[in-house]
PDB file of C-alpha atoms and ligand atoms in Angstrom:
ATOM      1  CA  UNK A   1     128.042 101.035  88.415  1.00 68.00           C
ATOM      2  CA  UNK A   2     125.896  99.688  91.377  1.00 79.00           C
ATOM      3  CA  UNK A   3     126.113  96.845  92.927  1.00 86.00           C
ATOM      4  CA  UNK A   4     124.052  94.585  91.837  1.00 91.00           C
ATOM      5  CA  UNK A   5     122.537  93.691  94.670  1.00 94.00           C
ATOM      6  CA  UNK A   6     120.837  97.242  95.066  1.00 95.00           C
ATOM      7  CA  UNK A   7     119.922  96.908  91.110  1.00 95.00           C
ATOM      8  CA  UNK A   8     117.865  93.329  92.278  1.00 96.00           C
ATOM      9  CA  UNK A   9     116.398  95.225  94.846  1.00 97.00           C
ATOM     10  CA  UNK A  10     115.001  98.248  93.682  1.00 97.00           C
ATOM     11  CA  UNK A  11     113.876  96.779  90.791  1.00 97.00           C
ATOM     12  CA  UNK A  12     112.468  94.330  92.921  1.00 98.00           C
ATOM     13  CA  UNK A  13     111.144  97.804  94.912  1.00 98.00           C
ATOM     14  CA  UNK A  14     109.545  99.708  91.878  1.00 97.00           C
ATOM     15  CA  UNK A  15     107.677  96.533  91.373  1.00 98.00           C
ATOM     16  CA  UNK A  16     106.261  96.433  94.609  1.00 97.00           C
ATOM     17  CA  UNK A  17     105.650 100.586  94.631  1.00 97.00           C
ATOM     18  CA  UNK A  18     104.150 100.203  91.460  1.00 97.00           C
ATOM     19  CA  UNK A  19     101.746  97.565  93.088  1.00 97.00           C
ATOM     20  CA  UNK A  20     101.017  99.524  95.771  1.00 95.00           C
ATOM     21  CA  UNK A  21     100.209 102.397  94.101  1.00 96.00           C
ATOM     22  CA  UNK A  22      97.667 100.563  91.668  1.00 98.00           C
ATOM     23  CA  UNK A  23      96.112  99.127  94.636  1.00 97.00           C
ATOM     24  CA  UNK A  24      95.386 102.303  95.894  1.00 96.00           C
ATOM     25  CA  UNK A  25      94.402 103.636  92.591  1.00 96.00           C
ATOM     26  CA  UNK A  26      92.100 101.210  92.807  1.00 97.00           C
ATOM     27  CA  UNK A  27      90.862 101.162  96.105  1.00 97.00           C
ATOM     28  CA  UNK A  28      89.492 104.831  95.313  1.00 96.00           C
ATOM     29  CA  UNK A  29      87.611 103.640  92.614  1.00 96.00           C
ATOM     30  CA  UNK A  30      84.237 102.379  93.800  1.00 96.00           C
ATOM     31  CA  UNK A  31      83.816 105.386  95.944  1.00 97.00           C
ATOM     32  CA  UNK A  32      84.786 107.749  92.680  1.00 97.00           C
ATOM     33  CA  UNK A  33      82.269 105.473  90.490  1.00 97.00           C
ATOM     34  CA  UNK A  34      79.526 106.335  93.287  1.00 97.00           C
ATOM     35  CA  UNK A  35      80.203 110.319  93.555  1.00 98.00           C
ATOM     36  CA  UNK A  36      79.921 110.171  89.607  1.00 97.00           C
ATOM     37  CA  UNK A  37      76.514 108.197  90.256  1.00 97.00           C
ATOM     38  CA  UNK A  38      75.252 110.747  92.514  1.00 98.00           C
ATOM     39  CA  UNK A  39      76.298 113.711  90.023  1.00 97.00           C
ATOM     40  CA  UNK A  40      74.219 111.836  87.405  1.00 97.00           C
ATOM     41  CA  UNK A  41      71.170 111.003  89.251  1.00 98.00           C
ATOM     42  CA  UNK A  42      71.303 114.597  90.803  1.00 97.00           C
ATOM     43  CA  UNK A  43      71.469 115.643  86.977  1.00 97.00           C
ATOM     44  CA  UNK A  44      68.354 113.949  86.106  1.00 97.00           C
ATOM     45  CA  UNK A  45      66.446 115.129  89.719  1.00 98.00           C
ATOM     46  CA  UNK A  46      67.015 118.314  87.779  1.00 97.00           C
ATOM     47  CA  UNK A  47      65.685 118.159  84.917  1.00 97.00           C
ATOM     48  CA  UNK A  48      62.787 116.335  86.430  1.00 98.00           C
ATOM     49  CA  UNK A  49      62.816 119.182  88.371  1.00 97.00           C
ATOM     50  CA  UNK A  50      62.536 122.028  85.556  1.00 97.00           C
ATOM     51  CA  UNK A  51      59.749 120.197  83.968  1.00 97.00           C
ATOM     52  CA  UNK A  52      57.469 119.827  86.927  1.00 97.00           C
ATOM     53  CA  UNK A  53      58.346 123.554  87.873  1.00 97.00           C
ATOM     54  CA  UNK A  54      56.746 124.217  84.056  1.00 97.00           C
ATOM     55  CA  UNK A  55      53.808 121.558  84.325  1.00 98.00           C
ATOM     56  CA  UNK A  56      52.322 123.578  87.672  1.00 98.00           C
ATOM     57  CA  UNK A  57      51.770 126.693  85.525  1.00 98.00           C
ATOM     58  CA  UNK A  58      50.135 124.790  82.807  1.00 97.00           C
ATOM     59  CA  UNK A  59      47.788 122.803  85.895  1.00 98.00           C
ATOM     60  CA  UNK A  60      47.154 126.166  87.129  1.00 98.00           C
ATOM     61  CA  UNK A  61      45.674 127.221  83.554  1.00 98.00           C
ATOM     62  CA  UNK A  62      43.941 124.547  82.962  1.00 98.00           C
ATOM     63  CA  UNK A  63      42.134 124.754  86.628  1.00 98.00           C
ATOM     64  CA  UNK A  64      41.250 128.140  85.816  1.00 98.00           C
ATOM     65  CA  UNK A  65      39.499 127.248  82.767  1.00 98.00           C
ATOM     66  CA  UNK A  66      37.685 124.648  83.874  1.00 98.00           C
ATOM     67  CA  UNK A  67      36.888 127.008  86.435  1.00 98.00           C
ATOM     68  CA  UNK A  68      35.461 129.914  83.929  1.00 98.00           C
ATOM     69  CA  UNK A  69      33.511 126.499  82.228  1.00 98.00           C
ATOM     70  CA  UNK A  70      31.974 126.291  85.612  1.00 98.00           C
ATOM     71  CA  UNK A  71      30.863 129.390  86.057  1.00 98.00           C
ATOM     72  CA  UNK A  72      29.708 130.045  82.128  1.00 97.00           C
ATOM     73  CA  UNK A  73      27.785 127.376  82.536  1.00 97.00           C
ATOM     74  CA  UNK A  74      26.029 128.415  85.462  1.00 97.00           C
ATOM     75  CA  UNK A  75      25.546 131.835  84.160  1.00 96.00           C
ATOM     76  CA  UNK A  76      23.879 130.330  81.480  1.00 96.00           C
ATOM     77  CA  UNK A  77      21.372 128.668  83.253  1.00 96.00           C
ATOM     78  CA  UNK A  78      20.755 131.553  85.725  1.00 95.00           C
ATOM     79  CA  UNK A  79      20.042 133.440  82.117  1.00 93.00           C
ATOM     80  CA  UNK A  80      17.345 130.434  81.145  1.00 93.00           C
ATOM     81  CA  UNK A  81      15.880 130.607  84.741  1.00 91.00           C
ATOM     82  CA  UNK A  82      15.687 134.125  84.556  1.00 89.00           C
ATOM     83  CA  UNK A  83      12.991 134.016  82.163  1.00 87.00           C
ATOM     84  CA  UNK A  84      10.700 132.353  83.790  1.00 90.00           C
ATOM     85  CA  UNK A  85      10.988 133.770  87.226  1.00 88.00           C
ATOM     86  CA  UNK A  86       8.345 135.931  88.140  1.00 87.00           C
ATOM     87  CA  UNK A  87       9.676 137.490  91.360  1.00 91.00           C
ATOM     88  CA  UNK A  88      11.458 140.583  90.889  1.00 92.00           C
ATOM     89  CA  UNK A  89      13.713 140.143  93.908  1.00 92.00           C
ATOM     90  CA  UNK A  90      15.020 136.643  93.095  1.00 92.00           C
ATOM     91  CA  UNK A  91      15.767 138.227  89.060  1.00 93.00           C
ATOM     92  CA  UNK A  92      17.700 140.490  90.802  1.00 94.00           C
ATOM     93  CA  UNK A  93      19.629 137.946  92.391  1.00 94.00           C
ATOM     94  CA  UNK A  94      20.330 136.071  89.608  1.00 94.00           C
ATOM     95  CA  UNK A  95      21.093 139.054  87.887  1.00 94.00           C
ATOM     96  CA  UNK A  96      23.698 139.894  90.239  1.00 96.00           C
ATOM     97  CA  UNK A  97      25.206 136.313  90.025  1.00 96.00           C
ATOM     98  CA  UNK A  98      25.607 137.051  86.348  1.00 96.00           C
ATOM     99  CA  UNK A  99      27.236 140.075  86.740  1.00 97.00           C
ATOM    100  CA  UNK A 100      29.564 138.728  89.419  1.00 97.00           C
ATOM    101  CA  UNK A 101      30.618 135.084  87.452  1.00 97.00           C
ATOM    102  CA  UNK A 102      31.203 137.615  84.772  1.00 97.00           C
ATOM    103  CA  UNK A 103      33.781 139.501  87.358  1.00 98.00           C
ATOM    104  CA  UNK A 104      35.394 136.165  88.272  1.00 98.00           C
ATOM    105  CA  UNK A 105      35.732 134.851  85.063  1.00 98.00           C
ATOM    106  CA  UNK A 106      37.254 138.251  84.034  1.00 98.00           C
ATOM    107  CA  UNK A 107      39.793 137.236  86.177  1.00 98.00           C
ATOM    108  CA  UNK A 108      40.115 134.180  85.975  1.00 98.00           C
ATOM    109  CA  UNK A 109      41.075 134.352  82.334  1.00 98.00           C
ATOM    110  CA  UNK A 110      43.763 136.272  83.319  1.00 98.00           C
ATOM    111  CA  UNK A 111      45.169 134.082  85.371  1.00 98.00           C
ATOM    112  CA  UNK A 112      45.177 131.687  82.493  1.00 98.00           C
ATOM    113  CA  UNK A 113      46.952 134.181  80.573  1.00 98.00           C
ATOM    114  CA  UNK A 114      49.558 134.648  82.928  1.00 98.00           C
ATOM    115  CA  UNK A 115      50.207 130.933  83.857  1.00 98.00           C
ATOM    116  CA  UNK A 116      50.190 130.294  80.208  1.00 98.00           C
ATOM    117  CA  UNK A 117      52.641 132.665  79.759  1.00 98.00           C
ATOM    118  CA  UNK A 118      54.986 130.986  82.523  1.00 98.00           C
ATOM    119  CA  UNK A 119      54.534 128.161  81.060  1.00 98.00           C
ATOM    120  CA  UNK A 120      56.112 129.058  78.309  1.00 98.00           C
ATOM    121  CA  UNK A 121      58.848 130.533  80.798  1.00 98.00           C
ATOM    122  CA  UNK A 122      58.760 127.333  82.335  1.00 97.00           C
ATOM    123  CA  UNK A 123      59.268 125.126  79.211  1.00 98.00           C
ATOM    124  CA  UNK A 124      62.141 127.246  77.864  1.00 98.00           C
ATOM    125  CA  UNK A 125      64.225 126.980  81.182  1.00 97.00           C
ATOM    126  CA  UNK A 126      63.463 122.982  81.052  1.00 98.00           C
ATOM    127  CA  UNK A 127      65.147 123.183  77.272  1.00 97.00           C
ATOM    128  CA  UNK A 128      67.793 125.293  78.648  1.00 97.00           C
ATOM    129  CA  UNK A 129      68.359 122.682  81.963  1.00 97.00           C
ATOM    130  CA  UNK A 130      67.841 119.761  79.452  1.00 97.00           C
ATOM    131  CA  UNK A 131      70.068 120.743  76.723  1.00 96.00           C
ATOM    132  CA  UNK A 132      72.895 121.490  79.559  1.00 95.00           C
ATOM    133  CA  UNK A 133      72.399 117.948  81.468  1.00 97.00           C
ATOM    134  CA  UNK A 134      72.350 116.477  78.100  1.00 96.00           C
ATOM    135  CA  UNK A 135      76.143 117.362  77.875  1.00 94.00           C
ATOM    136  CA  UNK A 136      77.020 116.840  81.611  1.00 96.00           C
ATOM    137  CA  UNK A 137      75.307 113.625  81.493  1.00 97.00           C
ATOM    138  CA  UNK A 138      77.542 112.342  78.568  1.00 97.00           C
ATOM    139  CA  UNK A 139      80.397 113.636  80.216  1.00 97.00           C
ATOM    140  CA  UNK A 140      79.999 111.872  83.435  1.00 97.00           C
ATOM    141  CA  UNK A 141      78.572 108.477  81.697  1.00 97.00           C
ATOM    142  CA  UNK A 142      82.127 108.920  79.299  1.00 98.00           C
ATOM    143  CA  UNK A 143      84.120 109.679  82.815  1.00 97.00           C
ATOM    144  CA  UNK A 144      82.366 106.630  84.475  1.00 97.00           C
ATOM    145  CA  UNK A 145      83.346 104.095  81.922  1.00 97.00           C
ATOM    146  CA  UNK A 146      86.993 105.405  81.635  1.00 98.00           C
ATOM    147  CA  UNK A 147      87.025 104.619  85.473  1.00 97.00           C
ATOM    148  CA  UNK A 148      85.972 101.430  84.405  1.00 97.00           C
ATOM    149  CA  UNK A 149      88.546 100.976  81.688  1.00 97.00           C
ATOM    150  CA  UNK A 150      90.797 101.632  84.528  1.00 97.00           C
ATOM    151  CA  UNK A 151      89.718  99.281  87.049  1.00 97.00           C
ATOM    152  CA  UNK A 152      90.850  96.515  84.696  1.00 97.00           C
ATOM    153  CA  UNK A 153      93.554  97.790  83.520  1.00 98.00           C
ATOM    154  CA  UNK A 154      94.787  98.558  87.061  1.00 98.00           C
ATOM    155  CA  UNK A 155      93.822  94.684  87.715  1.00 98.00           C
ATOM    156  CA  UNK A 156      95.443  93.206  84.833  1.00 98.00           C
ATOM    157  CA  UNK A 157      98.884  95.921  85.538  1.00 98.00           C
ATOM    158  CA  UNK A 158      98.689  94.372  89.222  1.00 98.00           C
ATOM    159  CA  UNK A 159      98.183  90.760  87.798  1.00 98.00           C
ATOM    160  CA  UNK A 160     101.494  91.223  86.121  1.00 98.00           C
ATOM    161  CA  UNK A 161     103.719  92.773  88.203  1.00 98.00           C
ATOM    162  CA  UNK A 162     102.791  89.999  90.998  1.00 98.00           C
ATOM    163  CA  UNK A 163     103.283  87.119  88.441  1.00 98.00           C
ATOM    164  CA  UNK A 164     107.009  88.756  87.631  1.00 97.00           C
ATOM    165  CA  UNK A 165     107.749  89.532  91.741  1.00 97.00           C
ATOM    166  CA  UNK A 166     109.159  85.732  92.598  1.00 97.00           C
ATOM    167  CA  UNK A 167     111.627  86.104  89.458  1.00 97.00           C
ATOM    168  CA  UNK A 168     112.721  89.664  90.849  1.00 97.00           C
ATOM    169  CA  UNK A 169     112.832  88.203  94.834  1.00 97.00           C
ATOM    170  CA  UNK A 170     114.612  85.155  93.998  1.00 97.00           C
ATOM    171  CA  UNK A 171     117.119  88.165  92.771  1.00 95.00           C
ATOM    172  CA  UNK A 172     117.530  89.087  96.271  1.00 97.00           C
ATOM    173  CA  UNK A 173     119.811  87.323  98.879  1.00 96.00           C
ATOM    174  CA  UNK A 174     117.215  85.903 101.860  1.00 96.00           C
ATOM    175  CA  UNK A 175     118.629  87.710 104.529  1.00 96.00           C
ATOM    176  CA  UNK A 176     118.076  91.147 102.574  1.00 97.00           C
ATOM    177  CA  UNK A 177     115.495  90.151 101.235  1.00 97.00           C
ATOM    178  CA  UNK A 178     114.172  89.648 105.003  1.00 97.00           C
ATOM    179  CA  UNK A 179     115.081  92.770 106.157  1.00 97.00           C
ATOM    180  CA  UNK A 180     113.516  94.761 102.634  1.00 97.00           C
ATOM    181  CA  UNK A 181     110.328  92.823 104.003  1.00 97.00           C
ATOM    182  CA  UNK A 182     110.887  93.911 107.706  1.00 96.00           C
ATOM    183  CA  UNK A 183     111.172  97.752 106.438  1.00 96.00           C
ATOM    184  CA  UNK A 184     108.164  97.463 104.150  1.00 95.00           C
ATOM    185  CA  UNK A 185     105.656  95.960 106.975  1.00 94.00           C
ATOM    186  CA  UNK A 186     107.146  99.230 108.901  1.00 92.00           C
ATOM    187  CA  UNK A 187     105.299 102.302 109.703  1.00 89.00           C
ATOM    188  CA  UNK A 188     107.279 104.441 107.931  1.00 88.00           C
ATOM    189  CA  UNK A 189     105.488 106.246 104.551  1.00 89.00           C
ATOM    190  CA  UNK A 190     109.664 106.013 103.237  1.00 93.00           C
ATOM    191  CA  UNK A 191     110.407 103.404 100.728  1.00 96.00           C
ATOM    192  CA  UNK A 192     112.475 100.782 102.266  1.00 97.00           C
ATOM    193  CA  UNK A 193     115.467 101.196  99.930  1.00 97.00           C
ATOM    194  CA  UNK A 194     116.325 104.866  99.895  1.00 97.00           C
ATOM    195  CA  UNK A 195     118.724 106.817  98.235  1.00 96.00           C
ATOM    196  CA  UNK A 196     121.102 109.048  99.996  1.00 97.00           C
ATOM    197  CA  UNK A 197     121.735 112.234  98.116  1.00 96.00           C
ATOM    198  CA  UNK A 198     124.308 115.198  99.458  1.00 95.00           C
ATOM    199  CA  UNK A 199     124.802 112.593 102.743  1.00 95.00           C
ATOM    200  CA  UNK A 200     121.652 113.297 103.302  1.00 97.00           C
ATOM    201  CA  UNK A 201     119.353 109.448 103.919  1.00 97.00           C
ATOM    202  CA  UNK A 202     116.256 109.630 101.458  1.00 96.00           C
ATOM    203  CA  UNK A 203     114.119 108.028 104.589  1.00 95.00           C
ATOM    204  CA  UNK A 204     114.699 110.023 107.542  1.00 96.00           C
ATOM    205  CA  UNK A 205     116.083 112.942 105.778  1.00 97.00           C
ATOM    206  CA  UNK A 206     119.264 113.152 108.388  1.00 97.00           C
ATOM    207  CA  UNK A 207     122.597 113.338 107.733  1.00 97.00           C
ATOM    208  CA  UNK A 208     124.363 109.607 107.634  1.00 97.00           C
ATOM    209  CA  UNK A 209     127.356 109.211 109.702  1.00 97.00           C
ATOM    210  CA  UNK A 210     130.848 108.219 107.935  1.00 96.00           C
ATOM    211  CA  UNK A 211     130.869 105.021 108.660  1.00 96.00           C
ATOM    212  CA  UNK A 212     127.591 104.807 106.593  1.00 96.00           C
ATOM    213  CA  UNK A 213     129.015 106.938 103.168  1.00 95.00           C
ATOM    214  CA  UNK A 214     131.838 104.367 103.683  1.00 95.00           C
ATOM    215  CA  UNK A 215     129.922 101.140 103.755  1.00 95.00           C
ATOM    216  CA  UNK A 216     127.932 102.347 100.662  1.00 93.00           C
ATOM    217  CA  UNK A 217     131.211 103.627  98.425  1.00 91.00           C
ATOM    218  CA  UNK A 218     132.412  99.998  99.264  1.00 90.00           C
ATOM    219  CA  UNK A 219     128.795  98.528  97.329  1.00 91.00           C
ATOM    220  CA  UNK A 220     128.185  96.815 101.310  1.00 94.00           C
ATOM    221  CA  UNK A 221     124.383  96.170 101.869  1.00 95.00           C
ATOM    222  CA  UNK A 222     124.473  99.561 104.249  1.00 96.00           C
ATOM    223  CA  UNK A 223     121.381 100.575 106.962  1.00 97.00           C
ATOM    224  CA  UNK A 224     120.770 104.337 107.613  1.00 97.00           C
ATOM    225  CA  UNK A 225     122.060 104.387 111.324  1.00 96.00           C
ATOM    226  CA  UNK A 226     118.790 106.505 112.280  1.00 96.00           C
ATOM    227  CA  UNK A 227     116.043 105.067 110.465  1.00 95.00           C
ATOM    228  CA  UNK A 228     117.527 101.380 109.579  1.00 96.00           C
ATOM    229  CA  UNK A 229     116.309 102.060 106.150  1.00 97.00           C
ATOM    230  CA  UNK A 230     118.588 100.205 103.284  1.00 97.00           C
ATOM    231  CA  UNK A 231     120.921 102.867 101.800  1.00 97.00           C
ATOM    232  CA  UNK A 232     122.464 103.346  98.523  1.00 95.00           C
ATOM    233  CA  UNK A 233     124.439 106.212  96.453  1.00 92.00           C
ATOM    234  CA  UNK A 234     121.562 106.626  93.879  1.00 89.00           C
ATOM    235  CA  UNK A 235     124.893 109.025  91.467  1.00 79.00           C
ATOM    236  CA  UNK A 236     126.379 105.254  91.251  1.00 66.00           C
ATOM    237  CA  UNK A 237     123.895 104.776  88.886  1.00 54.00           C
ATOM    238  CA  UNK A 238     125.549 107.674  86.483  1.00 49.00           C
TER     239      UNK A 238
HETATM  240 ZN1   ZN B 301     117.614 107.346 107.508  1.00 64.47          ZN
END
């Protein structure tokens, strides 16, 4: 059996560990909402992304188009001019015009082929992208509201362990109760009530002297002689 002024204490103990730890829980929170933000918005910038990258092949096709339009339609009225010329030297020329539009939009309409082409490219990869980010976005939206789920359960789990601390302090004789304040305002990362297992202190993980083992066996409020941390025999508990 312990004594049960260790039991008041380290319940009173797991209380205040268990608030600690929610409050950092929660402390991480905002910054973990934000990176899932970024992920999302990053998500979208892709996608955004993929469909411009598709949308400048089917620009380019269309400007060559309206380029062949351009020069058909100049070609056509070099063909009406060319009637009525008389000189041979300018029907020549516009001959040659002919003949060289018809070059240009030879090529041209192959470079509408092509970018048509990777524009289909284009528009299957933005599927592909879309139909992936479609997934990851649910995911993250799902993983942002459980964070938010958490944040108030965190709050309310806080809310409740502080309204049930004075019951467990009032527990705790005022002069321990003192000191178990003193130790947890320390800089130490230990608990202030530590076990000590194989007479070895839980806190500074040194050996305790004699004196110590004997002050526990006898249920005493004992102090680790090292690191002042409150010391119990946690296989009293057995
Ligand atoms: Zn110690």
């Amino acid at each position: 059996m312990q004594a049960k002024w260790i039991e008041n204490l380290l319940a009173l103990q797991d209380a205040d560990l268990k608030i600690q730890g929610y409050e950092t829980r929660l402390e991480i929170l905002p910054k973990e909402m934000l990176n899932l933000k970024a992920e999302r918005d990053k998500t979208i910038a892709a996608v955004n992304q993929a469909a411009e990258d598709a949308r400048k092949f089917e620009r380019a096709a269309k400007a060559a188009e309206s380029e062949i339009a351009a020069l058909q339609e100049e070609s056509k009225k070099l063909e009406q001019q060319s009637a009525m010329v008389k000189k041979n030297t300018e029907y020549q020329a516009m001959l040659s015009t002919i003949a060289l539009n018809k070059q240009k939009i030879s090529d041209l309409e192959s470079k509408v082929i092509e970018n048509l082409e990777l524009f289909e490219e284009g528009k299957k990869n933005y599927r592909k992208v879309k139909s992936s980010s479609e997934a990851a976005l649910k995911d993250l939206k799902q993983e942002f509201d459980e964070l938010g789920t958490l944040a108030t359960d965190l709050k309310q789990e806080i809310a409740a362990l502080q309204a049930k601390r004075p019951g467990l302090a009032a527990g705790v004789e005022q002069n321990l109760l003192r000191l178990y304040e003193q130790l947890k305002k320390g800089k130490s990362s230990a608990a202030p009530v530590v076990p000590v297992t194989g007479g070895i202190c839980g806190g500074c993980h040194m050996r305790v002297t004699p004196q110590t083992m004997t002050d526990m066996a006898r249920g005493a409020v004992t102090q680790c002689d090292n690191c002042q941390h409150i010391v119990y025999n946690p296989e009293e508990a057995e």
